[in-house]
């Protein structure tokens, strides 16, 4: 079982966490002005790289807080975790 480092609780087993999608996706400044196509792009289209990727995670079975992580999607190895109010670390 893989351990994931929660920024608040420390390392915990991966079954305690839920994946939340791509990190750092900015909410539209004026969503009421978006076309249906633009709104669909915001909601459903995300990057899907092979390699290093910034993601959102929730410690669902622990403190229930959200945090960001940089993870290699090819190896599943977490390279860094950080709180949502912190900048993405350089890897």
mmCIF file of N, CA and C in Angstrom:
data_model
loop_
_atom_site.group_PDB
_atom_site.id
_atom_site.type_symbol
_atom_site.label_atom_id
_atom_site.label_comp_id
_atom_site.label_asym_id
_atom_site.label_seq_id
_atom_site.Cartn_x
_atom_site.Cartn_y
_atom_site.Cartn_z
ATOM 1 N N UNK A 1 0.839 -1.176 0.000
ATOM 2 C CA UNK A 1 0.000 0.000 0.000
ATOM 3 C C UNK A 1 0.886 1.242 0.000
ATOM 4 N N UNK A 2 0.495 2.225 -0.761
ATOM 5 C CA UNK A 2 1.259 3.469 -0.861
ATOM 6 C C UNK A 2 0.847 4.437 0.242
ATOM 7 N N UNK A 3 1.808 5.171 0.770
ATOM 8 C CA UNK A 3 1.534 6.220 1.739
ATOM 9 C C UNK A 3 1.498 7.557 1.019
ATOM 10 N N UNK A 4 0.494 8.367 1.349
ATOM 11 C CA UNK A 4 0.378 9.721 0.822
ATOM 12 C C UNK A 4 0.541 10.670 1.998
ATOM 13 N N UNK A 5 1.328 11.692 1.801
ATOM 14 C CA UNK A 5 1.620 12.668 2.859
ATOM 15 C C UNK A 5 0.542 13.743 2.888
ATOM 16 N N UNK A 6 -0.302 13.746 3.904
ATOM 17 C CA UNK A 6 -1.262 14.828 4.099
ATOM 18 C C UNK A 6 -0.504 15.991 4.743
ATOM 19 N N UNK A 7 -0.644 17.214 4.225
ATOM 20 C CA UNK A 7 0.084 18.352 4.810
ATOM 21 C C UNK A 7 -0.284 18.625 6.263
ATOM 22 N N UNK A 8 -1.446 18.158 6.713
ATOM 23 C CA UNK A 8 -1.889 18.413 8.085
ATOM 24 C C UNK A 8 -1.726 17.195 8.997
ATOM 25 N N UNK A 9 -1.925 15.998 8.464
ATOM 26 C CA UNK A 9 -1.948 14.784 9.296
ATOM 27 C C UNK A 9 -0.711 13.911 9.163
ATOM 28 N N UNK A 10 0.117 14.179 8.158
ATOM 29 C CA UNK A 10 1.278 13.338 7.924
ATOM 30 C C UNK A 10 0.950 12.173 7.004
ATOM 31 N N UNK A 11 1.848 11.189 6.911
ATOM 32 C CA UNK A 11 1.650 10.079 5.980
ATOM 33 C C UNK A 11 0.504 9.156 6.418
ATOM 34 N N UNK A 12 -0.342 8.835 5.431
ATOM 35 C CA UNK A 12 -1.470 7.928 5.665
ATOM 36 C C UNK A 12 -1.610 7.010 4.450
ATOM 37 N N UNK A 13 -2.325 5.903 4.620
ATOM 38 C CA UNK A 13 -2.527 4.963 3.523
ATOM 39 C C UNK A 13 -3.410 5.581 2.444
ATOM 40 N N UNK A 14 -3.143 5.222 1.201
ATOM 41 C CA UNK A 14 -3.829 5.828 0.066
ATOM 42 C C UNK A 14 -5.341 5.635 0.079
ATOM 43 N N UNK A 15 -5.857 4.602 0.751
ATOM 44 C CA UNK A 15 -7.308 4.376 0.776
ATOM 45 C C UNK A 15 -8.055 5.482 1.522
ATOM 46 N N UNK A 16 -7.337 6.316 2.273
ATOM 47 C CA UNK A 16 -7.964 7.421 3.004
ATOM 48 C C UNK A 16 -8.196 8.653 2.140
ATOM 49 N N UNK A 17 -7.718 8.637 0.893
ATOM 50 C CA UNK A 17 -7.733 9.830 0.051
ATOM 51 C C UNK A 17 -8.635 9.667 -1.168
ATOM 52 N N UNK A 18 -9.119 10.812 -1.663
ATOM 53 C CA UNK A 18 -9.899 10.860 -2.898
ATOM 54 C C UNK A 18 -9.232 11.831 -3.859
ATOM 55 N N UNK A 19 -9.169 11.407 -5.110
ATOM 56 C CA UNK A 19 -8.604 12.232 -6.169
ATOM 57 C C UNK A 19 -9.598 13.323 -6.538
ATOM 58 N N UNK A 20 -9.118 14.548 -6.768
ATOM 59 C CA UNK A 20 -10.010 15.656 -7.065
ATOM 60 C C UNK A 20 -9.766 16.345 -8.390
ATOM 61 N N UNK A 21 -8.953 15.763 -9.256
ATOM 62 C CA UNK A 21 -8.738 16.361 -10.564
ATOM 63 C C UNK A 21 -7.525 17.265 -10.620
ATOM 64 N N UNK A 22 -7.416 17.953 -11.733
ATOM 65 C CA UNK A 22 -6.281 18.834 -12.001
ATOM 66 C C UNK A 22 -6.277 20.026 -11.047
ATOM 67 N N UNK A 23 -5.115 20.358 -10.533
ATOM 68 C CA UNK A 23 -4.967 21.522 -9.649
ATOM 69 C C UNK A 23 -4.765 22.787 -10.468
ATOM 70 N N UNK A 24 -5.007 23.913 -9.847
ATOM 71 C CA UNK A 24 -4.735 25.239 -10.415
ATOM 72 C C UNK A 24 -5.595 25.552 -11.639
ATOM 73 N N UNK A 25 -6.824 25.086 -11.656
ATOM 74 C CA UNK A 25 -7.752 25.426 -12.732
ATOM 75 C C UNK A 25 -8.545 26.639 -12.249
ATOM 76 N N UNK A 26 -8.356 27.763 -12.899
ATOM 77 C CA UNK A 26 -8.990 29.008 -12.468
ATOM 78 C C UNK A 26 -10.473 29.024 -12.841
ATOM 79 N N UNK A 27 -11.299 29.426 -11.888
ATOM 80 C CA UNK A 27 -12.730 29.581 -12.140
ATOM 81 C C UNK A 27 -12.920 30.778 -13.076
ATOM 82 N N UNK A 28 -13.832 30.683 -14.036
ATOM 83 C CA UNK A 28 -14.032 31.805 -14.968
ATOM 84 C C UNK A 28 -14.413 33.095 -14.236
ATOM 85 N N UNK A 29 -13.870 34.203 -14.692
ATOM 86 C CA UNK A 29 -14.118 35.498 -14.055
ATOM 87 C C UNK A 29 -15.594 35.879 -14.129
ATOM 88 N N UNK A 30 -16.236 35.628 -15.245
ATOM 89 C CA UNK A 30 -17.652 35.952 -15.416
ATOM 90 C C UNK A 30 -18.350 34.772 -16.088
ATOM 91 N N UNK A 31 -18.698 33.735 -15.315
ATOM 92 C CA UNK A 31 -19.242 32.519 -15.910
ATOM 93 C C UNK A 31 -20.561 32.721 -16.658
ATOM 94 N N UNK A 32 -21.318 33.751 -16.319
ATOM 95 C CA UNK A 32 -22.601 33.995 -16.984
ATOM 96 C C UNK A 32 -22.422 34.381 -18.449
ATOM 97 N N UNK A 33 -21.246 34.857 -18.815
ATOM 98 C CA UNK A 33 -21.021 35.281 -20.198
ATOM 99 C C UNK A 33 -20.458 34.168 -21.076
ATOM 100 N N UNK A 34 -20.174 33.008 -20.509
ATOM 101 C CA UNK A 34 -19.599 31.915 -21.283
ATOM 102 C C UNK A 34 -20.643 31.273 -22.190
ATOM 103 N N UNK A 35 -20.193 30.876 -23.353
ATOM 104 C CA UNK A 35 -21.061 30.092 -24.235
ATOM 105 C C UNK A 35 -21.138 28.674 -23.678
ATOM 106 N N UNK A 36 -22.053 27.881 -24.208
ATOM 107 C CA UNK A 36 -22.154 26.489 -23.771
ATOM 108 C C UNK A 36 -20.849 25.739 -24.033
ATOM 109 N N UNK A 37 -20.231 26.014 -25.169
ATOM 110 C CA UNK A 37 -18.973 25.353 -25.503
ATOM 111 C C UNK A 37 -17.860 25.764 -24.540
ATOM 112 N N UNK A 38 -17.770 27.043 -24.200
ATOM 113 C CA UNK A 38 -16.748 27.518 -23.263
ATOM 114 C C UNK A 38 -16.977 26.938 -21.860
ATOM 115 N N UNK A 39 -18.224 26.861 -21.443
ATOM 116 C CA UNK A 39 -18.542 26.297 -20.125
ATOM 117 C C UNK A 39 -18.193 24.806 -20.088
ATOM 118 N N UNK A 40 -18.521 24.091 -21.162
ATOM 119 C CA UNK A 40 -18.183 22.662 -21.242
ATOM 120 C C UNK A 40 -16.676 22.464 -21.200
ATOM 121 N N UNK A 41 -15.924 23.334 -21.885
ATOM 122 C CA UNK A 41 -14.468 23.242 -21.853
ATOM 123 C C UNK A 41 -13.949 23.425 -20.427
ATOM 124 N N UNK A 42 -14.505 24.390 -19.706
ATOM 125 C CA UNK A 42 -14.078 24.616 -18.323
ATOM 126 C C UNK A 42 -14.403 23.397 -17.448
ATOM 127 N N UNK A 43 -15.587 22.840 -17.612
ATOM 128 C CA UNK A 43 -16.019 21.742 -16.749
ATOM 129 C C UNK A 43 -15.348 20.407 -17.045
ATOM 130 N N UNK A 44 -15.172 20.097 -18.323
ATOM 131 C CA UNK A 44 -14.823 18.726 -18.686
ATOM 132 C C UNK A 44 -13.447 18.524 -19.308
ATOM 133 N N UNK A 45 -12.824 19.547 -19.837
ATOM 134 C CA UNK A 45 -11.555 19.364 -20.527
ATOM 135 C C UNK A 45 -10.398 19.673 -19.583
ATOM 136 N N UNK A 46 -9.574 18.673 -19.348
ATOM 137 C CA UNK A 46 -8.417 18.819 -18.474
ATOM 138 C C UNK A 46 -7.196 18.236 -19.161
ATOM 139 N N UNK A 47 -6.032 18.657 -18.713
ATOM 140 C CA UNK A 47 -4.790 18.081 -19.217
ATOM 141 C C UNK A 47 -4.711 16.622 -18.778
ATOM 142 N N UNK A 48 -4.031 15.815 -19.560
ATOM 143 C CA UNK A 48 -3.863 14.409 -19.240
ATOM 144 C C UNK A 48 -2.452 13.968 -19.651
ATOM 145 N N UNK A 49 -1.439 14.539 -18.990
ATOM 146 C CA UNK A 49 -0.075 14.251 -19.418
ATOM 147 C C UNK A 49 0.438 12.918 -18.871
ATOM 148 N N UNK A 50 1.421 12.401 -19.550
ATOM 149 C CA UNK A 50 2.179 11.275 -19.010
ATOM 150 C C UNK A 50 3.415 11.888 -18.377
ATOM 151 N N UNK A 51 3.496 11.810 -17.068
ATOM 152 C CA UNK A 51 4.618 12.416 -16.355
ATOM 153 C C UNK A 51 4.132 13.291 -15.208
ATOM 154 N N UNK A 52 4.882 14.311 -14.884
ATOM 155 C CA UNK A 52 4.600 15.181 -13.744
ATOM 156 C C UNK A 52 3.328 15.983 -13.961
ATOM 157 N N UNK A 53 2.467 15.991 -12.923
ATOM 158 C CA UNK A 53 1.148 16.620 -13.039
ATOM 159 C C UNK A 53 0.710 17.125 -11.670
ATOM 160 N N UNK A 54 0.184 18.351 -11.604
ATOM 161 C CA UNK A 54 -0.330 18.913 -10.345
ATOM 162 C C UNK A 54 -1.799 18.534 -10.202
ATOM 163 N N UNK A 55 -2.153 17.972 -9.053
ATOM 164 C CA UNK A 55 -3.504 17.453 -8.816
ATOM 165 C C UNK A 55 -4.051 17.922 -7.479
ATOM 166 N N UNK A 56 -5.379 17.814 -7.342
ATOM 167 C CA UNK A 56 -6.041 18.080 -6.069
ATOM 168 C C UNK A 56 -6.383 16.741 -5.423
ATOM 169 N N UNK A 57 -6.219 16.662 -4.109
ATOM 170 C CA UNK A 57 -6.558 15.464 -3.354
ATOM 171 C C UNK A 57 -7.282 15.878 -2.075
ATOM 172 N N UNK A 58 -8.131 14.988 -1.577
ATOM 173 C CA UNK A 58 -8.809 15.233 -0.301
ATOM 174 C C UNK A 58 -8.500 14.087 0.646
ATOM 175 N N UNK A 59 -8.178 14.427 1.878
ATOM 176 C CA UNK A 59 -7.970 13.412 2.915
ATOM 177 C C UNK A 59 -9.341 13.061 3.494
ATOM 178 N N UNK A 60 -10.091 12.284 2.759
ATOM 179 C CA UNK A 60 -11.499 12.012 3.056
ATOM 180 C C UNK A 60 -11.719 11.248 4.358
ATOM 181 N N UNK A 61 -10.835 10.339 4.704
ATOM 182 C CA UNK A 61 -11.014 9.538 5.913
ATOM 183 C C UNK A 61 -10.215 10.092 7.086
ATOM 184 N N UNK A 62 -9.716 11.295 6.939
ATOM 185 C CA UNK A 62 -8.930 11.921 8.001
ATOM 186 C C UNK A 62 -9.463 13.307 8.303
ATOM 187 N N UNK A 63 -8.647 14.310 8.040
ATOM 188 C CA UNK A 63 -9.008 15.690 8.364
ATOM 189 C C UNK A 63 -10.019 16.291 7.379
ATOM 190 N N UNK A 64 -10.264 15.615 6.259
ATOM 191 C CA UNK A 64 -11.222 16.007 5.220
ATOM 192 C C UNK A 64 -10.816 17.282 4.481
ATOM 193 N N UNK A 65 -9.592 17.693 4.611
ATOM 194 C CA UNK A 65 -9.109 18.903 3.929
ATOM 195 C C UNK A 65 -8.590 18.568 2.528
ATOM 196 N N UNK A 66 -8.656 19.562 1.672
ATOM 197 C CA UNK A 66 -8.110 19.462 0.323
ATOM 198 C C UNK A 66 -6.669 19.931 0.330
ATOM 199 N N UNK A 67 -5.865 19.333 -0.527
ATOM 200 C CA UNK A 67 -4.489 19.777 -0.722
ATOM 201 C C UNK A 67 -4.087 19.482 -2.159
ATOM 202 N N UNK A 68 -2.970 20.020 -2.564
ATOM 203 C CA UNK A 68 -2.442 19.786 -3.902
ATOM 204 C C UNK A 68 -1.237 18.861 -3.818
ATOM 205 N N UNK A 69 -1.016 18.137 -4.893
ATOM 206 C CA UNK A 69 0.133 17.240 -4.972
ATOM 207 C C UNK A 69 0.694 17.272 -6.385
ATOM 208 N N UNK A 70 1.984 17.099 -6.479
ATOM 209 C CA UNK A 70 2.628 16.900 -7.772
ATOM 210 C C UNK A 70 2.959 15.410 -7.825
ATOM 211 N N UNK A 71 2.410 14.742 -8.854
ATOM 212 C CA UNK A 71 2.545 13.292 -8.957
ATOM 213 C C UNK A 71 2.965 12.928 -10.370
ATOM 214 N N UNK A 72 3.765 11.896 -10.494
ATOM 215 C CA UNK A 72 4.135 11.367 -11.804
ATOM 216 C C UNK A 72 3.055 10.372 -12.203
ATOM 217 N N UNK A 73 2.338 10.669 -13.272
ATOM 218 C CA UNK A 73 1.218 9.814 -13.678
ATOM 219 C C UNK A 73 1.676 8.490 -14.276
ATOM 220 N N UNK A 74 2.929 8.386 -14.690
ATOM 221 C CA UNK A 74 3.436 7.137 -15.248
ATOM 222 C C UNK A 74 3.836 6.149 -14.151
ATOM 223 N N UNK A 75 4.382 6.674 -13.048
ATOM 224 C CA UNK A 75 4.859 5.803 -11.967
ATOM 225 C C UNK A 75 3.962 5.844 -10.733
ATOM 226 N N UNK A 76 3.028 6.777 -10.687
ATOM 227 C CA UNK A 76 2.135 7.016 -9.553
ATOM 228 C C UNK A 76 2.874 7.565 -8.332
ATOM 229 N N UNK A 77 4.147 7.895 -8.462
ATOM 230 C CA UNK A 77 4.939 8.390 -7.337
ATOM 231 C C UNK A 77 4.641 9.869 -7.060
ATOM 232 N N UNK A 78 4.325 10.174 -5.794
ATOM 233 C CA UNK A 78 4.105 11.552 -5.370
ATOM 234 C C UNK A 78 5.455 12.228 -5.189
ATOM 235 N N UNK A 79 5.623 13.386 -5.809
ATOM 236 C CA UNK A 79 6.890 14.102 -5.733
ATOM 237 C C UNK A 79 6.844 15.239 -4.726
ATOM 238 N N UNK A 80 5.654 15.785 -4.467
ATOM 239 C CA UNK A 80 5.495 16.869 -3.489
ATOM 240 C C UNK A 80 4.020 16.995 -3.139
ATOM 241 N N UNK A 81 3.749 17.426 -1.934
ATOM 242 C CA UNK A 81 2.391 17.805 -1.518
ATOM 243 C C UNK A 81 2.466 19.196 -0.913
ATOM 244 N N UNK A 82 1.396 19.968 -1.082
ATOM 245 C CA UNK A 82 1.390 21.330 -0.567
ATOM 246 C C UNK A 82 -0.041 21.807 -0.377
ATOM 247 N N UNK A 83 -0.207 22.743 0.519
ATOM 248 C CA UNK A 83 -1.533 23.286 0.833
ATOM 249 C C UNK A 83 -2.039 24.151 -0.321
ATOM 250 N N UNK A 84 -3.353 24.277 -0.465
ATOM 251 C CA UNK A 84 -3.912 25.053 -1.584
ATOM 252 C C UNK A 84 -3.477 26.515 -1.621
ATOM 253 N N UNK A 85 -3.136 27.091 -0.475
ATOM 254 C CA UNK A 85 -2.726 28.499 -0.457
ATOM 255 C C UNK A 85 -1.234 28.675 -0.724
ATOM 256 N N UNK A 86 -0.520 27.589 -0.940
ATOM 257 C CA UNK A 86 0.908 27.651 -1.234
ATOM 258 C C UNK A 86 1.145 27.510 -2.740
ATOM 259 N N UNK A 87 2.220 28.104 -3.256
ATOM 260 C CA UNK A 87 2.511 27.954 -4.684
ATOM 261 C C UNK A 87 3.001 26.550 -5.000
ATOM 262 N N UNK A 88 2.833 26.174 -6.258
ATOM 263 C CA UNK A 88 3.316 24.856 -6.698
ATOM 264 C C UNK A 88 4.837 24.826 -6.585
ATOM 265 N N UNK A 89 5.395 23.804 -5.917
ATOM 266 C CA UNK A 89 6.851 23.727 -5.811
ATOM 267 C C UNK A 89 7.485 23.349 -7.139
ATOM 268 N N UNK A 90 8.693 23.826 -7.356
ATOM 269 C CA UNK A 90 9.463 23.463 -8.546
ATOM 270 C C UNK A 90 10.030 22.061 -8.329
ATOM 271 N N UNK A 91 9.824 21.199 -9.287
ATOM 272 C CA UNK A 91 10.315 19.816 -9.192
ATOM 273 C C UNK A 91 11.441 19.634 -10.202
#
